[in-house]
Coordinates of C-alpha atoms in Angstrom, one line a residue:
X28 CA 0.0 0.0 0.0
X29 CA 1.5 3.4 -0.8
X30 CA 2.5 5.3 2.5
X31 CA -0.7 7.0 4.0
X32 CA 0.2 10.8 4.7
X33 CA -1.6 12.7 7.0
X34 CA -2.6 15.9 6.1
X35 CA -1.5 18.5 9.4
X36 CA -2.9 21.5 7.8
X37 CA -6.6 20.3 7.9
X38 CA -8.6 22.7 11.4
X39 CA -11.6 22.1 12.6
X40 CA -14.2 24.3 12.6
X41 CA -13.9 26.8 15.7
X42 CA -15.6 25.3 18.5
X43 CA -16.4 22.1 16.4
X44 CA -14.8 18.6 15.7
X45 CA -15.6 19.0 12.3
X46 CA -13.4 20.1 9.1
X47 CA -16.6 21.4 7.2
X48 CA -19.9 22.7 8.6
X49 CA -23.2 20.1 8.5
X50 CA -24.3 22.0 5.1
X51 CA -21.6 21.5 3.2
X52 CA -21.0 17.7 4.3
X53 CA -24.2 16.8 3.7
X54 CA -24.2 18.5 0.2
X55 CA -21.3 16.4 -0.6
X56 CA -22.7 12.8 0.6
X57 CA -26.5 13.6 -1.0
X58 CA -25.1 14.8 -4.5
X59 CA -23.1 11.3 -4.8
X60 CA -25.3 8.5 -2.7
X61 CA -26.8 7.9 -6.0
X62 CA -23.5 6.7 -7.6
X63 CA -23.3 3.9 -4.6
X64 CA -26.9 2.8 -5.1
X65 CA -28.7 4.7 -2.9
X66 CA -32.5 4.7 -3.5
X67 CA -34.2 6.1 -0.9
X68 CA -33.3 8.4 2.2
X69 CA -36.4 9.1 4.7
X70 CA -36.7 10.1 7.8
X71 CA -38.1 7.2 10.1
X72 CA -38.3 9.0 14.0
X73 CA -42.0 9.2 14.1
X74 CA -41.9 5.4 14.8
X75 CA -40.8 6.1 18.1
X76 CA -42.5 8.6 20.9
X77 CA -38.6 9.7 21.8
X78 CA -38.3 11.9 18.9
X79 CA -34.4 11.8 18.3
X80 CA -33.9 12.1 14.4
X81 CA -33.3 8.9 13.0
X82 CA -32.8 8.4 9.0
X83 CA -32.7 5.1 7.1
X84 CA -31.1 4.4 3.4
X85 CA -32.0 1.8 1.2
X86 CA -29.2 0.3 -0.7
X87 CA -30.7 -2.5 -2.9
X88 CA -27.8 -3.3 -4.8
X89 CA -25.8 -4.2 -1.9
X90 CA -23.8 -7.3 -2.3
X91 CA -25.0 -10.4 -1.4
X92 CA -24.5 -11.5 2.3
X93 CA -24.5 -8.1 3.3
X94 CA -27.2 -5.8 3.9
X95 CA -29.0 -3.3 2.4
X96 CA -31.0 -1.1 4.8
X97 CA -28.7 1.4 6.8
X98 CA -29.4 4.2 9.4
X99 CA -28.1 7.0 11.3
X100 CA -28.4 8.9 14.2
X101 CA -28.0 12.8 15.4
X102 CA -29.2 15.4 17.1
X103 CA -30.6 17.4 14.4
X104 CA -32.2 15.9 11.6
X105 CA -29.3 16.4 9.2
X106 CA -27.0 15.4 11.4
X107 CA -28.6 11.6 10.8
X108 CA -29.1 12.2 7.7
X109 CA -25.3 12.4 7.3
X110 CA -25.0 9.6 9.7
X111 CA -27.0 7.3 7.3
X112 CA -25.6 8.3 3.8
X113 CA -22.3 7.9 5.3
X114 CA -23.0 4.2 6.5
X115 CA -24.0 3.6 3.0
X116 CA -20.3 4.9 2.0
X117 CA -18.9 2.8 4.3
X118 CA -20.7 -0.7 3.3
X119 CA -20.6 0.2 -0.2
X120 CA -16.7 0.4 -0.3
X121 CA -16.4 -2.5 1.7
X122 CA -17.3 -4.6 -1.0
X123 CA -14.7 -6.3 -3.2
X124 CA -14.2 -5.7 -6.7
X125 CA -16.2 -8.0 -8.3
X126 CA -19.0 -8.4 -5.6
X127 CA -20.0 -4.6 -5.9
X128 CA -22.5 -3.5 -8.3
X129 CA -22.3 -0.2 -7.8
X130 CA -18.0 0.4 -8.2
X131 CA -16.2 -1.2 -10.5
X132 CA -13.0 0.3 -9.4
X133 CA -10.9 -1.4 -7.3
X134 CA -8.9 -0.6 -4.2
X135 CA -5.2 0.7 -4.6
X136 CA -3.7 -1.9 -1.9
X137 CA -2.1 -4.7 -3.0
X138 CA -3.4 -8.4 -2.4
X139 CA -1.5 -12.0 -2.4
X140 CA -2.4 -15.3 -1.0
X141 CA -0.1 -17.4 0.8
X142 CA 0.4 -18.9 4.1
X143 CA 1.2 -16.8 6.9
X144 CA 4.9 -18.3 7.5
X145 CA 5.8 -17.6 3.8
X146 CA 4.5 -13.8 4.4
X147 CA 6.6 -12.8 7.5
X148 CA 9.8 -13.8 5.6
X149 CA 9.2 -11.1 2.9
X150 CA 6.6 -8.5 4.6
X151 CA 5.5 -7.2 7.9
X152 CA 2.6 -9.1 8.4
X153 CA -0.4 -9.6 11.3
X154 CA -0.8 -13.2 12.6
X155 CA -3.9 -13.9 12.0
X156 CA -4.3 -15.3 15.8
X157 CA -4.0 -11.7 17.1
X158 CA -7.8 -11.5 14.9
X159 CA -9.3 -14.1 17.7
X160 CA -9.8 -17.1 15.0
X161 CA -12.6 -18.9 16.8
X162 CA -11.7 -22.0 14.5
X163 CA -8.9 -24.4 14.0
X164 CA -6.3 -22.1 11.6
X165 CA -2.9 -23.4 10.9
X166 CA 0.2 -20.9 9.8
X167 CA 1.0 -23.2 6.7
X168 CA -3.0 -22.5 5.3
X169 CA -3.4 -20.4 2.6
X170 CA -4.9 -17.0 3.3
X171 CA -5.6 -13.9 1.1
X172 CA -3.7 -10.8 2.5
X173 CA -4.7 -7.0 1.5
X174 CA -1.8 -4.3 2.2
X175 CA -2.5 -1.9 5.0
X176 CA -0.5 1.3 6.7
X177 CA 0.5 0.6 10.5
X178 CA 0.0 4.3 12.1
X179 CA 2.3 3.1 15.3
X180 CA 5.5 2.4 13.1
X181 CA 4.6 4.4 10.3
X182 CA 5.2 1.3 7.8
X183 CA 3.7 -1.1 5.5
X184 CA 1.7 -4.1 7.3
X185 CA 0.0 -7.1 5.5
X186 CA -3.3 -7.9 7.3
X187 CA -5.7 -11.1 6.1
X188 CA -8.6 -9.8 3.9
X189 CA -10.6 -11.2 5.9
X190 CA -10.7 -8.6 8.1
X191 CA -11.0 -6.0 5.7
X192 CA -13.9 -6.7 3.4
X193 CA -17.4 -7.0 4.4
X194 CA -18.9 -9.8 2.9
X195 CA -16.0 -12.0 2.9
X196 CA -15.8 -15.2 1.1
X197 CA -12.3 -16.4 0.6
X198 CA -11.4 -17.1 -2.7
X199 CA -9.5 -20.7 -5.0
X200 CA -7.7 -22.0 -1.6
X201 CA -7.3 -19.4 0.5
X202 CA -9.0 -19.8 4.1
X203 CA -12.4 -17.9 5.4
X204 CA -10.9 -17.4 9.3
X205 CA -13.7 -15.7 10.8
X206 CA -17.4 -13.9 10.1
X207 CA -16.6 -11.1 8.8
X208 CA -18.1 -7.2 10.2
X209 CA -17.5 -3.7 10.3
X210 CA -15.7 -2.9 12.8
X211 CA -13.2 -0.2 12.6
X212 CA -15.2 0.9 8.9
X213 CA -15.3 4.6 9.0
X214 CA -16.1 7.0 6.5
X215 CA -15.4 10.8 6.6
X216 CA -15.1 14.4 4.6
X217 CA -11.5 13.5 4.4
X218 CA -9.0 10.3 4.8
X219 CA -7.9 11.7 8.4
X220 CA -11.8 12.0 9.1
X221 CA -12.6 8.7 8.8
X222 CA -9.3 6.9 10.0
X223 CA -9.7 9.1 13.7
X224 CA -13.5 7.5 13.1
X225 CA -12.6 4.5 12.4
X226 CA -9.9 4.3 15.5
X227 CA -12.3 5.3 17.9
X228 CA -15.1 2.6 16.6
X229 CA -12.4 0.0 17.3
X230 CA -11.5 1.3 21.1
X231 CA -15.4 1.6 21.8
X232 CA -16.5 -1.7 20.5
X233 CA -13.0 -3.1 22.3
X234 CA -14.5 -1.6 25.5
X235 CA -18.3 -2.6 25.2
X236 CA -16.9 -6.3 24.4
X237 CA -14.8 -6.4 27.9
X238 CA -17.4 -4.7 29.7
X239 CA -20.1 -7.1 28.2
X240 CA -18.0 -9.7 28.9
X241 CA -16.8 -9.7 32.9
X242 CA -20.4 -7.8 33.5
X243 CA -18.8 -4.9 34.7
X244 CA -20.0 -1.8 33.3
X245 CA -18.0 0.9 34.9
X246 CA -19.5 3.9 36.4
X247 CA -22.3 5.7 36.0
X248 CA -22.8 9.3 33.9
X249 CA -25.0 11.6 36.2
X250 CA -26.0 14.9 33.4
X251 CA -27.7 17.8 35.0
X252 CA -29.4 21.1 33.5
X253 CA -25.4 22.3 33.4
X254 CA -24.8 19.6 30.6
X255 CA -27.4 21.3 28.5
X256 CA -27.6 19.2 24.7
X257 CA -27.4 16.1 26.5
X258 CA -29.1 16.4 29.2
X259 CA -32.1 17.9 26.6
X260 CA -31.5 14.3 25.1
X261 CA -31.8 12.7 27.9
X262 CA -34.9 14.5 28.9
X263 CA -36.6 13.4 25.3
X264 CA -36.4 9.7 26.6
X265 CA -37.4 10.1 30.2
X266 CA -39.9 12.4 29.8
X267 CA -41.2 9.4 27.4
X268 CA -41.2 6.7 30.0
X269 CA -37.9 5.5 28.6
X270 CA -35.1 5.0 31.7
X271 CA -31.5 5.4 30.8
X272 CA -28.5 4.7 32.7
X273 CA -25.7 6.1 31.1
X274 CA -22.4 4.2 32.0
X275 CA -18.5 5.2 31.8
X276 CA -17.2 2.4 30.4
X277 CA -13.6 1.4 32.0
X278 CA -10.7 0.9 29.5
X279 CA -6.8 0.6 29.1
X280 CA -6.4 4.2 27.9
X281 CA -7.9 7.5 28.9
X282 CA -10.5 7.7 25.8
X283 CA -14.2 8.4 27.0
X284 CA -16.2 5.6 26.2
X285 CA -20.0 5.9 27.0
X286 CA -22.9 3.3 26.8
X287 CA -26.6 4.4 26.9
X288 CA -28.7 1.3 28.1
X289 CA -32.6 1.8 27.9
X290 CA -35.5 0.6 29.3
X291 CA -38.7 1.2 28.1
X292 CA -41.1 1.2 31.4
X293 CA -44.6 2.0 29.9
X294 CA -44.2 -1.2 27.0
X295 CA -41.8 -3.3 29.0
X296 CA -40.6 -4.7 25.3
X297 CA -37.6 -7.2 25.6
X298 CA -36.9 -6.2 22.3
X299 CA -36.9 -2.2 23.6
X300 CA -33.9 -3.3 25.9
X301 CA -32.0 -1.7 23.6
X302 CA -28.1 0.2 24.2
X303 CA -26.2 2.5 22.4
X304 CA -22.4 3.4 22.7
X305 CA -19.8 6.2 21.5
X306 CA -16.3 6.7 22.1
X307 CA -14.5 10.1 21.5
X308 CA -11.5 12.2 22.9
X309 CA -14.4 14.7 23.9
X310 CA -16.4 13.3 26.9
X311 CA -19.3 15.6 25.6
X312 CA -19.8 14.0 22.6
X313 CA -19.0 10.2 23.5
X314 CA -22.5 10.8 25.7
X315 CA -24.2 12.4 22.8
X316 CA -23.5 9.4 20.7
X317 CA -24.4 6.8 22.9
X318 CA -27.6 8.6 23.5
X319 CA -28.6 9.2 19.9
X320 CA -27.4 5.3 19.2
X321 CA -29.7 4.3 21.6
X322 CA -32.6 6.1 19.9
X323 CA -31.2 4.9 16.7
X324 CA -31.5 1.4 17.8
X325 CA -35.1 1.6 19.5
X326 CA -36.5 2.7 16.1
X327 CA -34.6 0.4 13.9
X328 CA -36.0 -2.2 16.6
X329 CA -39.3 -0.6 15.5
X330 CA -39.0 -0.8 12.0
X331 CA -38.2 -3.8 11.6
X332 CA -36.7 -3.4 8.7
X333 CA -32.9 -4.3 8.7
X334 CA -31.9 -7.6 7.8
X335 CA -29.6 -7.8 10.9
X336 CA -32.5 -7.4 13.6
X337 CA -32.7 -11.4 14.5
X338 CA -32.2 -10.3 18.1
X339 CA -35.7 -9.1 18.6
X340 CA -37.1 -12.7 17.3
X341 CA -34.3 -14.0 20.2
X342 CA -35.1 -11.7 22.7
X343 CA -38.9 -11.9 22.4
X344 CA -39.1 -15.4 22.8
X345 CA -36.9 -15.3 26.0
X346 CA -39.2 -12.2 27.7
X347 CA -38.6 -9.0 28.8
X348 CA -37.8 -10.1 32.9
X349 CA -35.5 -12.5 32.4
X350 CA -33.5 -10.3 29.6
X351 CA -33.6 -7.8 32.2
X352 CA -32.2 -10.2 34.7
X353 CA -29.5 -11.7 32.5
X354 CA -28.1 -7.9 31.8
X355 CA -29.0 -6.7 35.2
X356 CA -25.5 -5.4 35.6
X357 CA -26.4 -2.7 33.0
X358 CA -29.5 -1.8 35.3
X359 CA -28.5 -1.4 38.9
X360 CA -27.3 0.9 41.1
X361 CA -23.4 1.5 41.1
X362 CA -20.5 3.8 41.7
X363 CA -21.2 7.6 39.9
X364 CA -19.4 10.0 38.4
X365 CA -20.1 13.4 36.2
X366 CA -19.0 14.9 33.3
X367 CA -16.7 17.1 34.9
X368 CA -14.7 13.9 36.3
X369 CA -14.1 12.7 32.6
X370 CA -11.1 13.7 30.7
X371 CA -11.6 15.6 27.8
X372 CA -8.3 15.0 25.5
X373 CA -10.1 17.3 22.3
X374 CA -7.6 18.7 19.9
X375 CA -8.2 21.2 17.5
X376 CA -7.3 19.1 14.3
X377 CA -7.5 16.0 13.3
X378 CA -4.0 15.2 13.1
X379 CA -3.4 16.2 16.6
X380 CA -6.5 13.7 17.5
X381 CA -5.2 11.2 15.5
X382 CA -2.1 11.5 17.4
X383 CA -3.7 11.6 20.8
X384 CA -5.4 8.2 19.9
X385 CA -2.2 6.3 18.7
X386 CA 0.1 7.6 21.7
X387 CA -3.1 6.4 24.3
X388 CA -2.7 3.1 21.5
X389 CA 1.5 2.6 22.2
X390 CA 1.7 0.4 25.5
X391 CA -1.3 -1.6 24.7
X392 CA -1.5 -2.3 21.1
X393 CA 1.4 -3.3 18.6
X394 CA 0.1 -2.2 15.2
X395 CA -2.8 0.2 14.3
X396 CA -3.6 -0.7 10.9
X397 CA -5.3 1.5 7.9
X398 CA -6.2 0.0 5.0
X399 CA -7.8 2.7 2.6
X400 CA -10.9 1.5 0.7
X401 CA -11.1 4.7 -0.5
X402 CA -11.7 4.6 -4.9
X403 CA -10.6 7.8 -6.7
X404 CA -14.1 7.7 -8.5
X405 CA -15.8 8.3 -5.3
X406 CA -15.4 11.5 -3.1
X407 CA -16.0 10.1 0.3
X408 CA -12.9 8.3 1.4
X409 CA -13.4 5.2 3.4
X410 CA -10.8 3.5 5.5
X411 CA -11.0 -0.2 7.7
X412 CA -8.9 0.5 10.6
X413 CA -7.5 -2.9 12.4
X414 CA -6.1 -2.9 16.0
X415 CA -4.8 -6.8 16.4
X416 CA -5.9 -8.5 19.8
X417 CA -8.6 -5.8 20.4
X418 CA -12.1 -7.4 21.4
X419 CA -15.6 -7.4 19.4
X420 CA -17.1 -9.5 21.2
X421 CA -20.5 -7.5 21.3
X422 CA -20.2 -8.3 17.7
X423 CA -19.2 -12.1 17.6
X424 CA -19.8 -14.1 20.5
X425 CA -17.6 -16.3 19.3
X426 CA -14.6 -14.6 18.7
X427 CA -12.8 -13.5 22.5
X428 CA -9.0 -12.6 23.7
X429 CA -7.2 -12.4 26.6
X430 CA -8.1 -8.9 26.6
X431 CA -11.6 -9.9 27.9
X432 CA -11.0 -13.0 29.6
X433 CA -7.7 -11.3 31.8
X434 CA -10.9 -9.3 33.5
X435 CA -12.5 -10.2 36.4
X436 CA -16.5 -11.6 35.1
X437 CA -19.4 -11.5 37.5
X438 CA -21.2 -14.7 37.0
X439 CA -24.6 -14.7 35.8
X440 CA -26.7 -16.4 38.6
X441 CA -28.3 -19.8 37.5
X442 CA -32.0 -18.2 37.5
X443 CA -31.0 -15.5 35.2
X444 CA -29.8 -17.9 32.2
X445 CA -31.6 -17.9 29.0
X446 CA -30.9 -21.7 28.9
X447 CA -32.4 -25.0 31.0
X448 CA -30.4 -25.2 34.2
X449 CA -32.0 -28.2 35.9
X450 CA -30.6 -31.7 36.0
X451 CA -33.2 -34.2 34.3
X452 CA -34.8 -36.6 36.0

């Protein structure tokens, strides 16, 4: 891959994370979603009584094995509708060449296939292990790699494609090593938008999946009329009937991570149980993203109409008190704490916030990978970002490090298990 430069002239806007303003972004994504597919973009917050904006895109030509319904979240109404244009960016360019109907151009990094002991003799390379390979996976098996950029060591990195693309099948020999998802797939205004995205998606979902894990959700987010936009948001789902306990999610560096967890008290829906999380160097906005994520997933709950909503079916069928019960760690009382106590580590451009995230990254990580999906045909860059040994298990049960099991885990009492507990007789 050629080396990925960041640009250190790029500001934000004053008194904004952003390098342009909301109108000019959202010019940008709406004049192009057409030339990824995009159908339809429609506002779908009246499903819910909350009343955060929530948009939804239709992508029907969306490769097979993936899906084709997206949405996004805000506090303003084209704030989501940013959101969920630029989801469609994201799983549109994270198609292969080939699979994508949509872009025929290909991505610039380069791929081979060969067996991981092979690759370290001629190329930096990630052992696939560090991906937490739920199956059997030898070194001599054939994989296919994709060239990425390691932000720690500033060098070339070969990573499996596996991890990159979303749907993955592996193709001739080569080896499928795990589900495939999107973690770390960010796109933004510009490359050093979407990779300071796409690092921050992999430390928040790397959080969530410890924090799921040992049952230990941290401490909880007190707001108060001083927090003003997010305590408004917070009012808009209380004043509902919704309950939220907002949690401060503990983690190996000093980035804020927040989860929203929700309980709607006047339907008492399992499938209403619903979370939402965000991660940021700015405490004030890792809330507002876990708030408007929640929202987000109530009304795509709601909807119904993601292909990716099986949970409800799940959840449904187990009930709303026992779901309660099995997550009850997310529900009860525990230690507080207030914004104030959070710290903010904000920069004022995105290569300074970049650089915040890698040096929190240096004693815990040993590669921060980029692979640029960007295509020159499409003005939205997109980037996968890859942090080797980092956890997702919120997003595959099946796939879990030593990050998460080093932890100490609350056990789930007996009574609280979704699954038959008594000896037969």
């Amino acid at each position: 891959m050629p080396e990925l430069n960041i640009d250190r002239t790029l500001t934000y806007i004053e008194g904004t994370q952003r390098v342009f303003d909301e109108k000019s972004t959202l010019e940008k994504v709406n004049d192009n979603s057409k030339q990824i597919g995009v159908t339809r973009v429609a506002s779908i917050t009246d499903l819910d009584r909350v009343g955060i904006p929530v948009i939804s895109t239709i992508r029907p030509s969306a490769a097979e094995g993936a899906i084709s319904v997206y949405s996004g979240k805000g506090n303003t109404e084209n704030q989501a509708r940013i959101s969920a244009i630029m989801e469609s960016f994201e799983r549109c360019l994270a198609e292969r060449n080939g699979l994508n109907n949509d872009v025929a151009e290909d991505i610039k990094a380069q791929h081979i296939i060969d067996n991981y002991i092979a690759m370290r003799e001629n190329h930096r390379t990630v052992d696939p292990t560090l991906l937490l390979i739920a199956e059997d996976y030898s070194p001599q098996a054939f994989v296919e790699w994709i060239s990425g950029w390691d932000l720690l060591k500033n060098e070339e990195i070969f990573v499996p494609a596996n991890a990159v693309y979303h749907p993955y099948d592996a193709p001739g020999r080569a080896l499928k090593l795990f589900r495939s998802n999107t973690n770390g797939l960010a796109a933004g205004n510009t490359v050093e938008e979407a990779i300071f995205h796409g690092l921050l998606e992999v430390i928040e979902r790397d959080a969530l999946s410890i924090a799921e894990f040992n049952r230990t959700p941290g401490k909880e987010i007190i707001l108060t009329e001083s927090d003003g936009e997010n305590y408004e948001l917070l009012r808009k789902f209380t004043d509902n009937e919704v309950e939220v306990k907002l949690w401060a999610v503990p983690h190996d560096t000093e980035i804020t991570t927040v989860v929203a967890v929700t309980d709607d008290i006047r339907l008492r829906d399992a499938a209403l149980l619903v979370m939402g999380a965000g991660a940021h160097l700015k405490p004030e906005i890792a809330v507002k993203r876990a708030l408007t994520e929640a929202a987000q997933s109530r009304v795509v709950q709601i909807h119904g109409a993601r292909e990716d909503t099986e949970r409800e079916k799940f959840v449904r069928e187990i009930g709303y008190d026992r779901i309660k019960r099995m997550n009850k760690y997310w529900y009860e009382d525990d230690e507080q704490t207030s914004m104030r106590d959070l710290k903010d580590l904000s920069k004022n451009t995105p290569s300074e916030s970049i650089d915040v995230v890698l040096e929190q990254l240096r004693n815990i990580a040993d590669c921060a990978v980029v692979v640029d999906m960007s295509r020159e045909n499409i003005p939205v860059p997109v980037v996968r970002v890859i942090i080797p040994s980092f956890e997702m298990y919120t997003l595959d049960r099946e796939r879990v490090g030593r990050r998460a099991k080093s932890g100490k885990k609350r056990k789930m009492a007996p009574e609280d298990r979704p699954w038959r507990t008594g000896r037969r007789k």
